[in-house]
Amino acid sequence: EVKLLQSTDVTGGTFTLLLIGMIGTAVLLFLGTGWVSRKWKLPVALAGIVAMLAAAYYWQAREVWLTAGQMPVIYRYIDWLITVPIQVLALYFFIGTVARPPTGLFWRLLVVAIVMILARYMGEVGFMHPTLGFLIGIVGWLYILGEVYFGKLGEINTKSASETVQTGFFWLRLVVTIGWAIYPLCYFIGSFAGGVDEGTLSIVYNLADFINQILFGLIILYAAAKESATAR
Amino acid sequence: EVKLLQSTDVTGGTFTLLLIGMIGTAVLLFLGTGWVSRKWKLPVALAGIVAMLAAAYYWQAREVWLTAGQMPVIYRYIDWLITVPIQVLALYFFIGTVARPPTGLFWRLLVVAIVMILARYMGEVGFMHPTLGFLIGIVGWLYILGEVYFGKLGEINTKSASETVQTGFFWLRLVVTIGWAIYPLCYFIGSFAGGVDEGTLSIVYNLADFINQILFGLIILYAAAKESATAR
Ligand SMILES: CC1=C(/C=C/C(C)=C/C=C/C(C)=C/C=O)C(C)(C)CCC1
Ligand SMILES: CC1=C(/C=C/C(C)=C/C=C/C(C)=C/C=O)C(C)(C)CCC1
């Protein structure tokens, strides 16, 4: 049975919009891996994989929304459990095109990204006090911010001779700071500050994913393509 | 459950036709990104992504039409909200192969293309007076026409030494002028001039998409391939 998208269903519209936006982004980034020079292929591919996995999420989310009229946030956490670690590593390899950051940092970023999402998930399910889960999530996010601003990643970026890398990293950092802040904000509003209607909350989440997954990927491709063009 | 396509259902036939046309165009353009020289890859890829997203739209549109016997135009607006900005940027990067147009123009074209479609959507949903939405759409379209004929894009094209680029841009410009005019015309007929049967309107929309998405992409590939051949 086909569920018709109603013209007044703005939430359903944004689910569709994000679905096609993610597919387009994934394909562009996958094609882009063929245009950029060797060392840029990995960060571009990782961002493309994130967009592709997000497309799978939005495919399902759109269907659930159109048939059930709701979209439990738990689906998003499962998606993020894979995509957020990949994005953090995309940042690591982005800076890795300038100089190799320490291997220990690779593992720390990976583990912290997983714990950040997992803690919140366990809070949701009741394996952990929700507020504790929230606090662990905040600490993880602040740790990642610390690494990109004041840690080794920020340091390599500052010393980098390439203006393109610096501009790209500036914008990626802004995404991690402002774009990512939307999620704990949504969680806070939804849990502590009392109910906001689920459709509205979904629109905000979708906007956040647009910034954090689509723009994030395009910034990486932009820097990669520009650097690759001057390299020849 | 399989819905059979009736031989007398011309509208359903054109939905099927456009679906396979879009798939074919997308595959050809994606393969084409591998044949053209570096600077041509982006415009060809963007046109390919437009065809691919349009294929997704037609996949669904065909299904909805066959099962529900209608195809609300709202689906098209959601598709356009992504594809029209991409096409406008494809024009920008097409001319960018000759000389880099100003970055400000990039953002202006992007914003105007989004506003043009969004205004009309908001008119539909009732967030805005429908006639106001229509007028904003018209102004946006005229702005884009102005840029390609008399603005920086037209200027770079006129000064270009390449006859292939000039011929390509001539045809692309014609598409944007005549092909795009079909949409406001359909809207006008549908809203103001009183009801036309939805099946007939869909056939006209499908014809317009054939011009604006399939021919548009093939023109870009033609110019890109021809220019790449002489570059070697
Ligand atoms: C701080 C904090 C959170 C942070 C989540 C973040 C920062 C998610 C980032 C997600 C991304 C980038 C998704 C796109 O791929 C939670 C778990 C919401 C709740 C607990 C507090
Ligand atoms: C002027 C105008 C319109 C113009 C739409 C255009 C110009 C759409 C172009 C669509 C394309 C190119 C789709 C293919 O990808 C609307 C919104 C119908 C209605 C309001 C007036």
Short mmCIF file of C-alpha atoms in Angstrom, two decimals, chain A residues 2-10 13 16-17 20-21 23-24 27-28 31 35-37 62 222 228-229 232, chain B residues 30 33 38 41-42 45-46 49 52-53 60 63-64 67-68 70 72 74-75 78-79 81-82 121 124-125 127:
data_model
loop_
_atom_site.label_atom_id
_atom_site.label_comp_id
_atom_site.label_asym_id
_atom_site.label_seq_id
_atom_site.Cartn_x
_atom_site.Cartn_y
_atom_site.Cartn_z
CA VAL A 2 1.33 3.39 -0.97
CA LYS A 3 1.26 6.17 1.60
CA LEU A 4 0.85 9.52 -0.08
CA LEU A 5 2.99 12.37 1.08
CA GLN A 6 0.62 15.14 2.13
CA SER A 7 1.61 18.60 0.99
CA THR A 8 1.23 19.90 4.53
CA ASP A 9 3.48 17.21 6.02
CA VAL A 10 6.61 19.33 6.33
CA GLY A 13 9.04 16.45 3.22
CA THR A 16 12.46 12.92 1.66
CA LEU A 17 14.74 15.90 1.14
CA ILE A 20 17.80 12.46 -1.79
CA GLY A 21 20.40 14.89 -0.46
CA ILE A 23 22.19 9.90 -2.04
CA GLY A 24 23.46 12.82 -4.12
CA VAL A 27 27.56 9.61 -5.24
CA LEU A 28 29.41 12.90 -5.65
CA LEU A 31 33.05 9.88 -7.85
CA TRP A 35 39.53 12.96 -8.98
CA VAL A 36 41.66 13.68 -5.93
CA SER A 37 45.27 12.74 -5.42
CA ARG A 62 10.94 8.28 5.79
CA TYR A 222 36.31 20.94 -1.71
CA SER A 228 44.87 17.93 -5.74
CA ALA A 229 44.59 20.50 -8.55
CA ARG A 232 49.94 18.67 -10.34
CA PHE B 30 28.64 8.83 -14.54
CA THR B 33 33.11 11.58 -15.79
CA ARG B 38 39.85 17.04 -15.03
CA LYS B 41 34.41 16.21 -14.29
CA LEU B 42 32.41 18.31 -11.84
CA ALA B 45 29.00 14.60 -12.34
CA LEU B 46 26.45 17.18 -11.15
CA ILE B 49 23.47 13.25 -9.95
CA MET B 52 19.95 9.87 -10.72
CA LEU B 53 17.83 11.76 -8.21
CA GLN B 60 8.28 6.48 -6.85
CA GLU B 63 4.43 3.48 -8.37
CA VAL B 64 2.18 6.12 -6.82
CA THR B 67 -1.52 2.33 -7.37
CA ALA B 68 -3.23 5.56 -6.40
CA GLN B 70 -2.70 10.36 -8.90
CA PRO B 72 0.53 15.14 -6.28
CA ILE B 74 4.27 18.26 -4.12
CA TYR B 75 6.58 15.30 -4.82
CA ILE B 78 10.69 18.22 -3.11
CA ASP B 79 12.73 16.71 -5.94
CA LEU B 81 14.35 21.66 -4.18
CA ILE B 82 17.54 19.59 -4.53
CA TYR B 121 5.94 25.30 -1.93
CA GLU B 124 0.95 25.55 -1.82
CA VAL B 125 0.97 24.67 1.88
CA PHE B 127 2.34 29.54 4.71
#
